[in-house]
Structure formats: structure tokens, C-alpha cells
Amino acid sequence: MHTATLHALLERVTNGDEEALLQLHAEFNQLVYSVAYHTVQNQMDAEEVAQDVFLKLWHKVETYDPAKGRFVTWLLTITRHTAIDRVRRRRQQTLPLEEWDAPHDNALDNDLADALRTLNDEQRQAIYLAYFQGLSHTQIAEQLGRPLGTVKTHLRQGMDQLRHIWLRERVPHE
Amino acid sequence: MNEQQLELIPLYALGALSDEEAEQVEALLQSDPEAQRLLAEYQVVTENLLLSVPQQSSASASGALLRAHLRPRRRWPYVVLAAAAALAIIVLATVIASNLGNGDENQAPSTATLFEELATNDDSTLVSIRALNDLPLDGEMVIAADRSQAVIRINGLEELEPTETYQLWLFDASGSNNGGLFSASDPTTYLLVPLEGEIDRFRRFGVSVEPAGGSPRGNRASGRGVFVVDVE
């Protein structure tokens, strides 16, 4: 969606235009729903999270500040937090790693997913539990039965690997 | 910036640090441009994590369900908000040091009115209750924007025998706390939650059916659960 179009829609939402919100819903619902589903791992919760997110957008659109980042990032961050809250309430279990390797069609996503596949299973799982399940490194260590230092290393090395690929920088060898 | 601080930054971007460690990183970020630059790079990584999730198809893609749940965005004049706040303080002062009392007291127009006034404020938070034991209930809790008041509305709460009562429980880090006894009103019951401060020290509220006079277990429920509602 063109930036000018997006900002025009956000302005209309601020003024109470329901049709503008529904246009944003049409544009972003799949992304929102996908992030929600990735965390809560069931359709019903994911639908409820997605609806909550757009209701939050409806009531709190003024809190988005374009100077602080992209709208899609802001929206998906709200989605992640809302989904994690749901998970904490329902005490979801660890995601099977193969769920994160599911194929999909979007060209951009293939590129991003390829980077994730360069991580080893422990790195990928630790990052998933931290970022999509809202666990601290201590909680991850307890859940997986691994030393805390090992979990921190997995998180850091995984993030450095992704940073290296996605930002095209050399990561110093350790 | 030392090596140990450097290692915390990617974990901070993931939200994986303890509160204490996160505060250390935030203090570092305020003064260290290199730390700020690194965090910005790791935030690109986390942004890409969001965009890389497998795409799923939603059953609600049409937006019809969203449209059905939209309430008009409204701005209340300051004087109305101030009047609502004053009314809430009067009600809260009356209720806070005692039990919730019977349903008739709790059905005083002020509680229902407070719920409606809070619910129509765009900055309030609405959270659905979750019925337990397949009870045919529904309702929601409204949390005021400043997090200092909360009212629960329940539809379909059945009247109990004289030997029983409903009891509200407030769950915090230490466990459960008695929130008072009340009876049902037909068709809708309103509960003013006795917060004694901000709501955020609680994680959940719940209601159980107890013997008249309240749970024999003191600050723990003994009877069947009716509903719970989580603090958001």
C-alpha cells in the first residue's frame, strides 16, 4: 500500500471513518492473523487476537507515530503482544520447529524464511520462544531444561546470524 | 560499552531479558550511540521475524465480524469526564472498605452508570469474561484509562439459593484475595472491583459460588468457578 494512501486512511480512521478501518483490515488482516496464529497456534484464538488488534487500531490509531517506524511494524508488534498475552493465559506448549518451516508463496517471505533456515534448531526454537511466546531467557532455560548460559548463547548467535544475513554485514568470528 | 553489555542488546530486542537486565540496557541506550545503532540493527531483525511468519488465511477476511463490533469513536468533553471521575470516587469510597453486599446494593444506578460511562470512553479497555463449567454467561470488564477503576458486567448470572452466595476473587502475585460477596441481578449484574489502587498489580479476577457468608477457606475459593476475567 502506498504511503500516502496509508496515511490518508489512518487520518480517516482518526476521524471515525469505519470504511477506512475496513480498508486497512483488508490490506493487513492476513499479516496480522498470520502473526497471531504463529503465536497462539489455533484458529479461534488467532481470529480473536486479530479482531482485538483491529479494534485497538480503531480506538488508539493516534498512538502510531510515523517518525518511530513503519506502520506495519507497529501493527504487527501490537499483534505479537496481544497474542502473547493470550498465550500466557492459555499456557500454550512449545511450537514444533517444523511449523516455522512451512512453505509459503510471498517472494519476500521466502527470502526471510531462507535466513531463518540457516539457524540451527536450538537457535530457532530459542528465538521463537522469546519473541513469539514472550518468554525470558530464564523461562526458556527452564522450559527446555538447558543451562541459562546456553540459551543466551543460542539467542545471541541466532540474532547475530540473522543480522548478518538481513543487514549484509560480516559477523566477527568468536 | 563492554562485552557483557553488548551481548544483552540482541536479547533486549527480543524481549528476553529480566526486568533488571532490561533497565541496564535502557540506561546504556540513553548515552551510548553505538548501543543505539546496534539496537536499531537488531530491531530490523525482529521486524523481519514478524514478516517472515508463514502466511495463514483468516476466516474473517471479509471484515464483517469486525464491522459488527465497531463502536463509534467519540470524544467526551472534559467536564463530563471530570463528573464521571468524581462520581466514581464517591462510589469507590463507599464500597472499598466493606463487602460488595447484596445484589440490590450493587445494582445502585451508579455502578451500572459508571460501567456505561467508562465503556464509552475510547481510552478505556474492555475485556471479555470467560465463563467456566459451560455456564451460559457472557459479559465484560471495563478498565478505566488511568487503570484505577474497573467494573464487571455479567449477563445471565442465575439467582442462588439463600444458603449460597457469589464471591469475587482478586488474583495477584501472592495468590487470591477476597473481593467481596454479592448476589445476582436479573438480567445484568454489575460489580465494582475494589482495587484500592491501580489494577495492574492484579493479573485476574474470578467469581465462585460459596456458602452464605463466604468461603470457609478464607482467602481461597472453595466452591465451583463461575467466570474469570484477565487483566489486560
mmCIF file of C-alpha atoms in Angstrom:
data_model
loop_
_atom_site.group_PDB
_atom_site.id
_atom_site.type_symbol
_atom_site.label_atom_id
_atom_site.label_comp_id
_atom_site.label_asym_id
_atom_site.label_seq_id
_atom_site.Cartn_x
_atom_site.Cartn_y
_atom_site.Cartn_z
ATOM 1 C CA MET A 1 0.000 0.000 0.000
ATOM 2 C CA HIS A 2 1.363 3.395 -0.984
ATOM 3 C CA THR A 3 2.467 5.500 1.976
ATOM 4 C CA ALA A 4 0.256 8.438 1.057
ATOM 5 C CA THR A 5 -2.763 6.128 0.784
ATOM 6 C CA LEU A 6 -1.937 4.570 4.137
ATOM 7 C CA HIS A 7 -1.616 7.919 5.878
ATOM 8 C CA ALA A 8 -4.855 9.107 4.314
ATOM 9 C CA LEU A 9 -6.640 6.025 5.632
ATOM 10 C CA LEU A 10 -5.149 6.486 9.104
ATOM 11 C CA GLU A 11 -6.351 10.082 9.090
ATOM 12 C CA ARG A 12 -9.839 8.909 8.154
ATOM 13 C CA VAL A 13 -9.802 6.304 10.932
ATOM 14 C CA THR A 14 -8.851 9.063 13.381
ATOM 15 C CA ASN A 15 -11.970 10.881 12.224
ATOM 16 C CA GLY A 16 -14.147 7.829 12.850
ATOM 17 C CA ASP A 17 -14.413 6.521 9.294
ATOM 18 C CA GLU A 18 -15.299 2.836 9.592
ATOM 19 C CA GLU A 19 -14.789 2.205 5.884
ATOM 20 C CA ALA A 20 -11.197 3.371 6.205
ATOM 21 C CA LEU A 21 -10.621 0.879 9.016
ATOM 22 C CA LEU A 22 -12.119 -1.889 6.907
ATOM 23 C CA GLN A 23 -9.786 -0.986 4.044
ATOM 24 C CA LEU A 24 -6.853 -1.293 6.435
ATOM 25 C CA HIS A 25 -8.324 -4.598 7.602
ATOM 26 C CA ALA A 26 -8.484 -5.848 4.018
ATOM 27 C CA GLU A 27 -4.864 -4.847 3.472
ATOM 28 C CA PHE A 28 -3.290 -6.093 6.677
ATOM 29 C CA ASN A 29 -5.560 -8.760 8.150
ATOM 30 C CA GLN A 30 -3.687 -11.681 6.645
ATOM 31 C CA LEU A 31 -0.386 -10.464 8.083
ATOM 32 C CA VAL A 32 -1.976 -9.788 11.461
ATOM 33 C CA TYR A 33 -3.773 -13.111 11.507
ATOM 34 C CA SER A 34 -0.600 -14.960 10.458
ATOM 35 C CA VAL A 35 1.480 -13.435 13.255
ATOM 36 C CA ALA A 36 -1.320 -14.160 15.707
ATOM 37 C CA TYR A 37 -1.631 -17.748 14.518
ATOM 38 C CA HIS A 38 2.141 -18.223 14.660
ATOM 39 C CA THR A 39 1.962 -17.473 18.379
ATOM 40 C CA VAL A 40 -1.342 -18.933 19.555
ATOM 41 C CA GLN A 41 -1.330 -21.920 17.191
ATOM 42 C CA ASN A 42 -5.095 -22.268 16.809
ATOM 43 C CA GLN A 43 -7.622 -20.620 14.501
ATOM 44 C CA MET A 44 -10.138 -19.473 17.101
ATOM 45 C CA ASP A 45 -7.616 -17.642 19.260
ATOM 46 C CA ALA A 46 -5.903 -16.221 16.195
ATOM 47 C CA GLU A 47 -9.222 -14.836 14.892
ATOM 48 C CA GLU A 48 -9.955 -13.252 18.270
ATOM 49 C CA VAL A 49 -6.469 -11.770 18.527
ATOM 50 C CA ALA A 50 -6.713 -10.351 15.015
ATOM 51 C CA GLN A 51 -10.073 -8.770 15.797
ATOM 52 C CA ASP A 52 -8.716 -7.337 19.062
ATOM 53 C CA VAL A 53 -5.804 -5.822 17.156
ATOM 54 C CA PHE A 54 -8.037 -4.006 14.672
ATOM 55 C CA LEU A 55 -10.290 -2.818 17.483
ATOM 56 C CA LYS A 56 -7.183 -1.471 19.212
ATOM 57 C CA LEU A 57 -6.240 0.228 15.956
ATOM 58 C CA TRP A 58 -9.741 1.737 15.796
ATOM 59 C CA HIS A 59 -9.534 3.156 19.309
ATOM 60 C CA LYS A 60 -5.836 4.028 19.503
ATOM 61 C CA VAL A 61 -4.791 4.969 15.968
ATOM 62 C CA GLU A 62 -3.439 8.278 17.269
ATOM 63 C CA THR A 63 -0.705 6.451 19.176
ATOM 64 C CA TYR A 64 1.030 5.470 15.919
ATOM 65 C CA ASP A 65 3.959 7.805 15.275
ATOM 66 C CA PRO A 66 5.360 7.579 11.724
ATOM 67 C CA ALA A 67 8.661 9.034 12.959
ATOM 68 C CA LYS A 68 9.234 5.922 15.071
ATOM 69 C CA GLY A 69 8.889 3.317 12.331
ATOM 70 C CA ARG A 70 6.727 1.676 9.731
ATOM 71 C CA PHE A 71 3.006 1.247 10.290
ATOM 72 C CA VAL A 72 3.162 -2.483 9.524
ATOM 73 C CA THR A 73 5.824 -2.958 12.186
ATOM 74 C CA TRP A 74 3.740 -1.047 14.723
ATOM 75 C CA LEU A 75 0.633 -3.057 13.867
ATOM 76 C CA LEU A 76 2.402 -6.422 13.983
ATOM 77 C CA THR A 77 4.080 -5.527 17.268
ATOM 78 C CA ILE A 78 0.649 -4.886 18.769
ATOM 79 C CA THR A 79 -0.404 -8.217 17.306
ATOM 80 C CA ARG A 80 2.542 -10.022 18.858
ATOM 81 C CA HIS A 81 1.901 -8.530 22.298
ATOM 82 C CA THR A 82 -1.815 -9.288 22.129
ATOM 83 C CA ALA A 83 -1.141 -12.853 21.035
ATOM 84 C CA ILE A 84 1.485 -13.381 23.737
ATOM 85 C CA ASP A 85 -0.996 -12.176 26.344
ATOM 86 C CA ARG A 86 -3.429 -14.774 25.054
ATOM 87 C CA VAL A 87 -0.764 -17.476 25.170
ATOM 88 C CA ARG A 88 0.180 -16.594 28.729
ATOM 89 C CA ARG A 89 -3.420 -17.026 29.714
ATOM 90 C CA ARG A 90 -3.855 -20.320 27.925
ATOM 91 C CA ARG A 91 -0.368 -21.717 28.630
ATOM 92 C CA GLN A 92 0.414 -22.904 25.131
ATOM 93 C CA GLN A 93 3.068 -25.542 24.557
ATOM 94 C CA THR A 94 6.293 -25.176 22.611
ATOM 95 C CA LEU A 95 5.827 -24.867 18.870
ATOM 96 C CA PRO A 96 7.104 -27.824 16.890
ATOM 97 C CA LEU A 97 10.031 -26.466 14.924
ATOM 98 C CA GLU A 98 8.699 -27.747 11.619
ATOM 99 C CA GLU A 99 5.712 -25.373 11.887
ATOM 100 C CA TRP A 100 8.055 -22.467 11.338
ATOM 101 C CA ASP A 101 9.451 -24.098 8.220
ATOM 102 C CA ALA A 102 6.095 -24.323 6.478
ATOM 103 C CA PRO A 103 6.349 -23.188 2.829
ATOM 104 C CA HIS A 104 4.582 -20.055 1.691
ATOM 105 C CA ASP A 105 4.206 -18.092 -1.528
ATOM 106 C CA ASN A 106 5.189 -14.481 -0.965
ATOM 107 C CA ALA A 107 8.588 -13.803 -2.551
ATOM 108 C CA LEU A 108 9.696 -11.516 0.238
ATOM 109 C CA ASP A 109 8.736 -14.079 2.827
ATOM 110 C CA ASN A 110 10.733 -16.805 1.056
ATOM 111 C CA ASP A 111 13.802 -14.642 1.330
ATOM 112 C CA LEU A 112 13.218 -14.008 5.006
ATOM 113 C CA ALA A 113 12.369 -17.618 5.733
ATOM 114 C CA ASP A 114 15.567 -18.778 3.980
ATOM 115 C CA ALA A 115 17.535 -16.787 6.522
ATOM 116 C CA LEU A 116 15.693 -18.483 9.368
ATOM 117 C CA ARG A 117 16.582 -21.873 7.923
ATOM 118 C CA THR A 118 20.277 -21.078 8.321
ATOM 119 C CA LEU A 119 19.831 -21.185 12.090
ATOM 120 C CA ASN A 120 20.216 -24.465 13.920
ATOM 121 C CA ASP A 121 17.196 -25.944 15.690
ATOM 122 C CA GLU A 122 18.210 -24.681 19.136
ATOM 123 C CA GLN A 123 18.732 -21.112 17.925
ATOM 124 C CA ARG A 124 15.470 -21.056 16.016
ATOM 125 C CA GLN A 125 13.496 -22.536 18.892
ATOM 126 C CA ALA A 126 15.015 -20.151 21.449
ATOM 127 C CA ILE A 127 14.231 -17.115 19.273
ATOM 128 C CA TYR A 128 10.683 -18.375 18.690
ATOM 129 C CA LEU A 129 10.065 -18.891 22.409
ATOM 130 C CA ALA A 130 11.467 -15.468 23.262
ATOM 131 C CA TYR A 131 9.878 -13.412 20.515
ATOM 132 C CA PHE A 132 6.613 -15.199 19.784
ATOM 133 C CA GLN A 133 5.856 -16.754 23.159
ATOM 134 C CA GLY A 134 7.107 -13.879 25.305
ATOM 135 C CA LEU A 135 9.438 -15.980 27.460
ATOM 136 C CA SER A 136 12.527 -14.561 29.155
ATOM 137 C CA HIS A 137 15.857 -16.359 28.756
ATOM 138 C CA THR A 138 15.383 -17.794 32.247
ATOM 139 C CA GLN A 139 11.949 -19.154 31.378
ATOM 140 C CA ILE A 140 13.274 -20.639 28.129
ATOM 141 C CA ALA A 141 16.080 -22.367 30.013
ATOM 142 C CA GLU A 142 13.574 -23.812 32.486
ATOM 143 C CA GLN A 143 11.152 -24.932 29.786
ATOM 144 C CA LEU A 144 13.823 -26.583 27.662
ATOM 145 C CA GLY A 145 15.884 -27.925 30.548
ATOM 146 C CA ARG A 146 19.030 -26.200 29.289
ATOM 147 C CA PRO A 147 21.634 -24.087 31.111
ATOM 148 C CA LEU A 148 20.863 -20.381 31.107
ATOM 149 C CA GLY A 149 24.200 -19.545 29.511
ATOM 150 C CA THR A 150 23.486 -21.950 26.662
ATOM 151 C CA VAL A 151 20.106 -20.350 25.966
ATOM 152 C CA LYS A 152 21.599 -16.856 25.980
ATOM 153 C CA THR A 153 24.265 -18.028 23.538
ATOM 154 C CA HIS A 154 21.646 -19.562 21.238
ATOM 155 C CA LEU A 155 19.621 -16.353 21.273
ATOM 156 C CA ARG A 156 22.604 -14.116 20.662
ATOM 157 C CA GLN A 157 24.181 -16.263 17.960
ATOM 158 C CA GLY A 158 20.852 -16.707 16.194
ATOM 159 C CA MET A 159 20.185 -12.973 16.205
ATOM 160 C CA ASP A 160 23.719 -12.243 15.003
ATOM 161 C CA GLN A 161 23.318 -14.741 12.177
ATOM 162 C CA LEU A 162 20.048 -13.126 11.085
ATOM 163 C CA ARG A 163 21.541 -9.657 11.443
ATOM 164 C CA HIS A 164 24.459 -10.750 9.264
ATOM 165 C CA ILE A 165 22.153 -12.044 6.542
ATOM 166 C CA TRP A 166 19.468 -9.396 6.661
ATOM 167 C CA LEU A 167 21.803 -6.451 7.024
ATOM 168 C CA ARG A 168 24.595 -7.924 4.874
ATOM 169 C CA GLU A 169 27.320 -7.330 7.477
ATOM 170 C CA ARG A 170 30.177 -9.560 8.493
ATOM 171 C CA VAL A 171 29.773 -11.046 11.969
ATOM 172 C CA PRO A 172 33.096 -11.246 13.863
ATOM 173 C CA HIS A 173 34.191 -14.825 14.452
ATOM 174 C CA GLU A 174 34.188 -15.829 18.111
ATOM 175 C CA MET B 1 30.167 -0.459 26.185
ATOM 176 C CA ASN B 2 31.701 -3.718 27.419
ATOM 177 C CA GLU B 3 31.314 -7.204 26.001
ATOM 178 C CA GLN B 4 28.673 -8.208 28.552
ATOM 179 C CA GLN B 5 26.514 -5.199 27.729
ATOM 180 C CA LEU B 6 26.983 -5.867 24.025
ATOM 181 C CA GLU B 7 25.642 -9.398 24.440
ATOM 182 C CA LEU B 8 22.472 -8.162 26.111
ATOM 183 C CA ILE B 9 21.346 -5.961 23.236
ATOM 184 C CA PRO B 10 20.028 -8.690 20.889
ATOM 185 C CA LEU B 11 18.231 -10.295 23.825
ATOM 186 C CA TYR B 12 16.741 -6.915 24.698
ATOM 187 C CA ALA B 13 15.460 -6.597 21.129
ATOM 188 C CA LEU B 14 13.766 -9.991 21.540
ATOM 189 C CA GLY B 15 12.228 -9.012 24.875
ATOM 190 C CA ALA B 16 14.029 -11.916 26.545
ATOM 191 C CA LEU B 17 15.737 -10.083 29.404
ATOM 192 C CA SER B 18 14.744 -9.868 33.018
ATOM 193 C CA ASP B 19 13.369 -6.509 34.182
ATOM 194 C CA GLU B 20 16.678 -5.699 35.863
ATOM 195 C CA GLU B 21 18.733 -6.513 32.775
ATOM 196 C CA ALA B 22 16.357 -4.540 30.556
ATOM 197 C CA GLU B 23 16.812 -1.497 32.791
ATOM 198 C CA GLN B 24 20.600 -1.838 32.436
ATOM 199 C CA VAL B 25 20.308 -1.863 28.658
ATOM 200 C CA GLU B 26 17.920 1.095 28.672
ATOM 201 C CA ALA B 27 20.365 3.070 30.780
ATOM 202 C CA LEU B 28 23.135 2.196 28.334
ATOM 203 C CA LEU B 29 20.996 3.175 25.338
ATOM 204 C CA GLN B 30 20.436 6.647 26.742
ATOM 205 C CA SER B 31 24.132 7.510 26.496
ATOM 206 C CA ASP B 32 25.845 5.152 24.051
ATOM 207 C CA PRO B 33 25.377 5.851 20.298
ATOM 208 C CA GLU B 34 26.998 2.546 19.375
ATOM 209 C CA ALA B 35 24.491 0.677 21.520
ATOM 210 C CA GLN B 36 21.679 2.643 19.870
ATOM 211 C CA ARG B 37 22.975 1.749 16.420
ATOM 212 C CA LEU B 38 23.247 -1.918 17.317
ATOM 213 C CA LEU B 39 19.752 -1.982 18.754
ATOM 214 C CA ALA B 40 18.394 -0.403 15.570
ATOM 215 C CA GLU B 41 20.004 -3.234 13.568
ATOM 216 C CA TYR B 42 18.569 -5.920 15.821
ATOM 217 C CA GLN B 43 15.181 -4.242 15.535
ATOM 218 C CA VAL B 44 15.398 -4.727 11.776
ATOM 219 C CA VAL B 45 15.908 -8.406 12.567
ATOM 220 C CA THR B 46 12.854 -8.553 14.828
ATOM 221 C CA GLU B 47 10.794 -6.678 12.256
ATOM 222 C CA ASN B 48 11.774 -9.292 9.705
ATOM 223 C CA LEU B 49 10.854 -12.032 12.168
ATOM 224 C CA LEU B 50 7.309 -10.639 12.143
ATOM 225 C CA LEU B 51 7.242 -10.512 8.359
ATOM 226 C CA SER B 52 8.668 -13.996 7.946
ATOM 227 C CA VAL B 53 5.938 -15.976 9.673
ATOM 228 C CA PRO B 54 4.115 -18.493 7.485
ATOM 229 C CA GLN B 55 1.062 -16.822 5.973
ATOM 230 C CA GLN B 56 -2.321 -18.173 7.059
ATOM 231 C CA SER B 57 -5.802 -17.484 5.702
ATOM 232 C CA SER B 58 -8.289 -15.957 8.091
ATOM 233 C CA ALA B 59 -11.963 -16.925 8.140
ATOM 234 C CA SER B 60 -12.746 -13.289 8.917
ATOM 235 C CA ALA B 61 -11.022 -11.838 5.883
ATOM 236 C CA SER B 62 -14.181 -10.003 4.786
ATOM 237 C CA GLY B 63 -14.209 -7.733 7.837
ATOM 238 C CA ALA B 64 -17.910 -8.361 8.504
ATOM 239 C CA LEU B 65 -17.243 -9.510 12.052
ATOM 240 C CA LEU B 66 -15.026 -6.509 12.727
ATOM 241 C CA ARG B 67 -17.702 -4.166 11.397
ATOM 242 C CA ALA B 68 -20.247 -5.720 13.780
ATOM 243 C CA HIS B 69 -18.019 -4.957 16.782
ATOM 244 C CA LEU B 70 -17.158 -1.356 15.987
ATOM 245 C CA ARG B 71 -18.374 1.283 18.400
ATOM 246 C CA PRO B 72 -18.369 4.890 17.263
ATOM 247 C CA ARG B 73 -15.208 6.795 18.150
ATOM 248 C CA ARG B 74 -16.258 9.636 20.423
ATOM 249 C CA ARG B 75 -14.541 12.350 22.367
ATOM 250 C CA TRP B 76 -16.141 13.195 25.722
ATOM 251 C CA PRO B 77 -15.946 16.794 26.902
ATOM 252 C CA TYR B 78 -13.569 17.246 29.802
ATOM 253 C CA VAL B 79 -16.370 18.343 32.135
ATOM 254 C CA VAL B 80 -18.228 15.058 31.576
ATOM 255 C CA LEU B 81 -15.079 13.024 32.238
ATOM 256 C CA ALA B 82 -14.429 15.024 35.395
ATOM 257 C CA ALA B 83 -18.005 14.446 36.589
ATOM 258 C CA ALA B 84 -17.710 10.708 35.908
ATOM 259 C CA ALA B 85 -14.431 10.578 37.810
ATOM 260 C CA ALA B 86 -15.967 12.408 40.790
ATOM 261 C CA LEU B 87 -18.938 10.041 40.830
ATOM 262 C CA ALA B 88 -16.617 7.041 40.640
ATOM 263 C CA ILE B 89 -14.586 8.301 43.603
ATOM 264 C CA ILE B 90 -17.739 8.676 45.696
ATOM 265 C CA VAL B 91 -18.902 5.181 44.791
ATOM 266 C CA LEU B 92 -15.461 3.665 45.343
ATOM 267 C CA ALA B 93 -15.089 5.289 48.779
ATOM 268 C CA THR B 94 -18.432 3.829 49.805
ATOM 269 C CA VAL B 95 -17.670 0.305 48.670
ATOM 270 C CA ILE B 96 -13.943 -0.170 49.161
ATOM 271 C CA ALA B 97 -13.779 -0.865 52.944
ATOM 272 C CA SER B 98 -16.540 -3.442 53.050
ATOM 273 C CA ASN B 99 -18.048 -6.415 51.227
ATOM 274 C CA LEU B 100 -19.789 -5.757 47.973
ATOM 275 C CA GLY B 101 -23.003 -6.519 49.770
ATOM 276 C CA ASN B 102 -26.118 -7.942 48.225
ATOM 277 C CA GLY B 103 -27.094 -7.613 44.651
ATOM 278 C CA ASP B 104 -29.572 -4.847 45.381
ATOM 279 C CA GLU B 105 -26.899 -2.535 46.779
ATOM 280 C CA ASN B 106 -24.604 -3.344 43.895
ATOM 281 C CA GLN B 107 -27.380 -2.567 41.465
ATOM 282 C CA ALA B 108 -27.481 1.024 42.656
ATOM 283 C CA PRO B 109 -27.697 3.033 39.442
ATOM 284 C CA SER B 110 -24.186 4.454 39.992
ATOM 285 C CA THR B 111 -22.375 1.152 39.257
ATOM 286 C CA ALA B 112 -24.237 0.499 36.029
ATOM 287 C CA THR B 113 -23.899 4.145 35.065
ATOM 288 C CA LEU B 114 -20.183 4.060 35.813
ATOM 289 C CA PHE B 115 -19.800 0.996 33.593
ATOM 290 C CA GLU B 116 -21.564 2.723 30.715
ATOM 291 C CA GLU B 117 -19.569 5.908 31.115
ATOM 292 C CA LEU B 118 -16.249 4.049 31.217
ATOM 293 C CA ALA B 119 -17.244 1.797 28.335
ATOM 294 C CA THR B 120 -17.961 4.735 26.049
ATOM 295 C CA ASN B 121 -14.569 6.294 26.740
ATOM 296 C CA ASP B 122 -12.240 5.495 23.832
ATOM 297 C CA ASP B 123 -9.266 5.161 26.157
ATOM 298 C CA SER B 124 -10.852 2.542 28.405
ATOM 299 C CA THR B 125 -10.073 -1.140 27.955
ATOM 300 C CA LEU B 126 -12.796 -3.758 27.513
ATOM 301 C CA VAL B 127 -12.017 -7.392 28.316
ATOM 302 C CA SER B 128 -14.469 -10.261 27.823
ATOM 303 C CA ILE B 129 -15.208 -12.539 30.758
ATOM 304 C CA ARG B 130 -14.657 -16.261 30.327
ATOM 305 C CA ALA B 131 -17.471 -18.435 31.653
ATOM 306 C CA LEU B 132 -16.411 -21.611 33.469
ATOM 307 C CA ASN B 133 -18.071 -25.015 33.677
ATOM 308 C CA ASP B 134 -20.052 -24.331 30.484
ATOM 309 C CA LEU B 135 -22.228 -21.752 32.224
ATOM 310 C CA PRO B 136 -24.386 -19.710 29.784
ATOM 311 C CA LEU B 137 -22.874 -16.379 30.757
ATOM 312 C CA ASP B 138 -21.307 -13.526 28.933
ATOM 313 C CA GLY B 139 -20.091 -10.087 29.809
ATOM 314 C CA GLU B 140 -17.073 -7.866 30.018
ATOM 315 C CA MET B 141 -14.910 -5.831 32.325
ATOM 316 C CA VAL B 142 -14.209 -2.207 31.570
ATOM 317 C CA ILE B 143 -10.941 -0.769 32.863
ATOM 318 C CA ALA B 144 -10.639 2.989 33.118
ATOM 319 C CA ALA B 145 -7.943 4.698 31.091
ATOM 320 C CA ASP B 146 -5.964 5.581 34.231
ATOM 321 C CA ARG B 147 -6.234 1.948 35.398
ATOM 322 C CA SER B 148 -7.684 2.964 38.778
ATOM 323 C CA GLN B 149 -11.226 1.662 38.290
ATOM 324 C CA ALA B 150 -12.793 -1.466 36.862
ATOM 325 C CA VAL B 151 -16.415 -2.561 36.583
ATOM 326 C CA ILE B 152 -17.565 -6.009 35.503
ATOM 327 C CA ARG B 153 -20.875 -6.567 33.744
ATOM 328 C CA ILE B 154 -22.318 -10.093 33.636
ATOM 329 C CA ASN B 155 -25.365 -11.242 31.682
ATOM 330 C CA GLY B 156 -27.163 -14.422 32.667
ATOM 331 C CA LEU B 157 -25.938 -14.843 36.244
ATOM 332 C CA GLU B 158 -28.541 -17.028 37.922
ATOM 333 C CA GLU B 159 -30.037 -16.367 41.336
ATOM 334 C CA LEU B 160 -28.669 -18.682 44.028
ATOM 335 C CA GLU B 161 -30.353 -20.449 46.911
ATOM 336 C CA PRO B 162 -30.404 -18.490 50.188
ATOM 337 C CA THR B 163 -27.674 -20.787 51.530
ATOM 338 C CA GLU B 164 -25.239 -19.700 48.822
ATOM 339 C CA THR B 165 -23.558 -16.536 47.641
ATOM 340 C CA TYR B 166 -21.294 -15.339 44.829
ATOM 341 C CA GLN B 167 -17.812 -14.309 45.880
ATOM 342 C CA LEU B 168 -15.374 -12.165 43.910
ATOM 343 C CA TRP B 169 -11.668 -13.042 43.966
ATOM 344 C CA LEU B 170 -8.745 -10.816 43.095
ATOM 345 C CA PHE B 171 -5.608 -12.677 41.969
ATOM 346 C CA ASP B 172 -2.193 -11.084 42.391
ATOM 347 C CA ALA B 173 1.356 -12.362 42.772
ATOM 348 C CA SER B 174 0.606 -13.624 46.269
ATOM 349 C CA GLY B 175 -2.465 -15.615 45.278
ATOM 350 C CA SER B 176 -6.162 -14.914 45.723
ATOM 351 C CA ASN B 177 -7.793 -12.219 47.806
ATOM 352 C CA ASN B 178 -11.405 -11.813 48.857
ATOM 353 C CA GLY B 179 -13.134 -9.166 46.774
ATOM 354 C CA GLY B 180 -16.483 -9.389 48.486
ATOM 355 C CA LEU B 181 -19.814 -11.196 48.363
ATOM 356 C CA PHE B 182 -22.721 -10.338 46.102
ATOM 357 C CA SER B 183 -25.916 -11.693 44.624
ATOM 358 C CA ALA B 184 -27.142 -11.772 41.046
ATOM 359 C CA SER B 185 -29.452 -9.249 39.453
ATOM 360 C CA ASP B 186 -31.716 -10.026 36.561
ATOM 361 C CA PRO B 187 -30.818 -9.764 33.755
ATOM 362 C CA THR B 188 -27.498 -7.972 34.290
ATOM 363 C CA THR B 189 -25.199 -7.850 37.298
ATOM 364 C CA TYR B 190 -22.638 -5.068 37.755
ATOM 365 C CA LEU B 191 -19.602 -5.415 40.009
ATOM 366 C CA LEU B 192 -17.359 -2.554 41.034
ATOM 367 C CA VAL B 193 -13.956 -4.157 41.585
ATOM 368 C CA PRO B 194 -12.414 -2.984 44.903
ATOM 369 C CA LEU B 195 -8.974 -2.148 43.531
ATOM 370 C CA GLU B 196 -7.510 0.067 46.273
ATOM 371 C CA GLY B 197 -5.016 1.393 43.763
ATOM 372 C CA GLU B 198 -4.151 0.548 40.178
ATOM 373 C CA ILE B 199 -5.413 -2.582 38.565
ATOM 374 C CA ASP B 200 -2.034 -3.685 37.263
ATOM 375 C CA ARG B 201 -0.972 -5.400 40.459
ATOM 376 C CA PHE B 202 -3.690 -7.952 39.690
ATOM 377 C CA ARG B 203 -3.480 -10.486 36.886
ATOM 378 C CA ARG B 204 -7.012 -11.895 37.033
ATOM 379 C CA PHE B 205 -10.400 -11.633 38.740
ATOM 380 C CA GLY B 206 -12.768 -14.553 39.244
ATOM 381 C CA VAL B 207 -16.098 -15.456 40.811
ATOM 382 C CA SER B 208 -17.078 -18.654 42.593
ATOM 383 C CA VAL B 209 -20.190 -19.927 44.339
ATOM 384 C CA GLU B 210 -19.646 -20.179 48.089
ATOM 385 C CA PRO B 211 -21.724 -20.928 51.186
ATOM 386 C CA ALA B 212 -23.624 -17.914 52.574
ATOM 387 C CA GLY B 213 -21.089 -15.809 54.442
ATOM 388 C CA GLY B 214 -18.270 -16.607 52.063
ATOM 389 C CA SER B 215 -15.642 -19.263 51.514
ATOM 390 C CA PRO B 216 -14.766 -21.277 54.624
ATOM 391 C CA ARG B 217 -11.170 -21.280 53.313
ATOM 392 C CA GLY B 218 -10.637 -17.609 53.995
ATOM 393 C CA ASN B 219 -8.766 -16.085 51.075
ATOM 394 C CA ARG B 220 -9.231 -19.127 48.836
ATOM 395 C CA ALA B 221 -12.250 -20.254 46.903
ATOM 396 C CA SER B 222 -13.906 -23.484 47.964
ATOM 397 C CA GLY B 223 -16.819 -23.688 45.561
ATOM 398 C CA ARG B 224 -17.407 -24.027 41.840
ATOM 399 C CA GLY B 225 -15.980 -21.438 39.485
ATOM 400 C CA VAL B 226 -18.379 -19.145 37.626
ATOM 401 C CA PHE B 227 -16.172 -16.979 35.458
ATOM 402 C CA VAL B 228 -12.756 -15.397 35.203
ATOM 403 C CA VAL B 229 -11.562 -12.239 33.536
ATOM 404 C CA ASP B 230 -7.906 -11.414 32.873
ATOM 405 C CA VAL B 231 -6.366 -8.031 33.378
ATOM 406 C CA GLU B 232 -5.132 -6.503 30.114
#
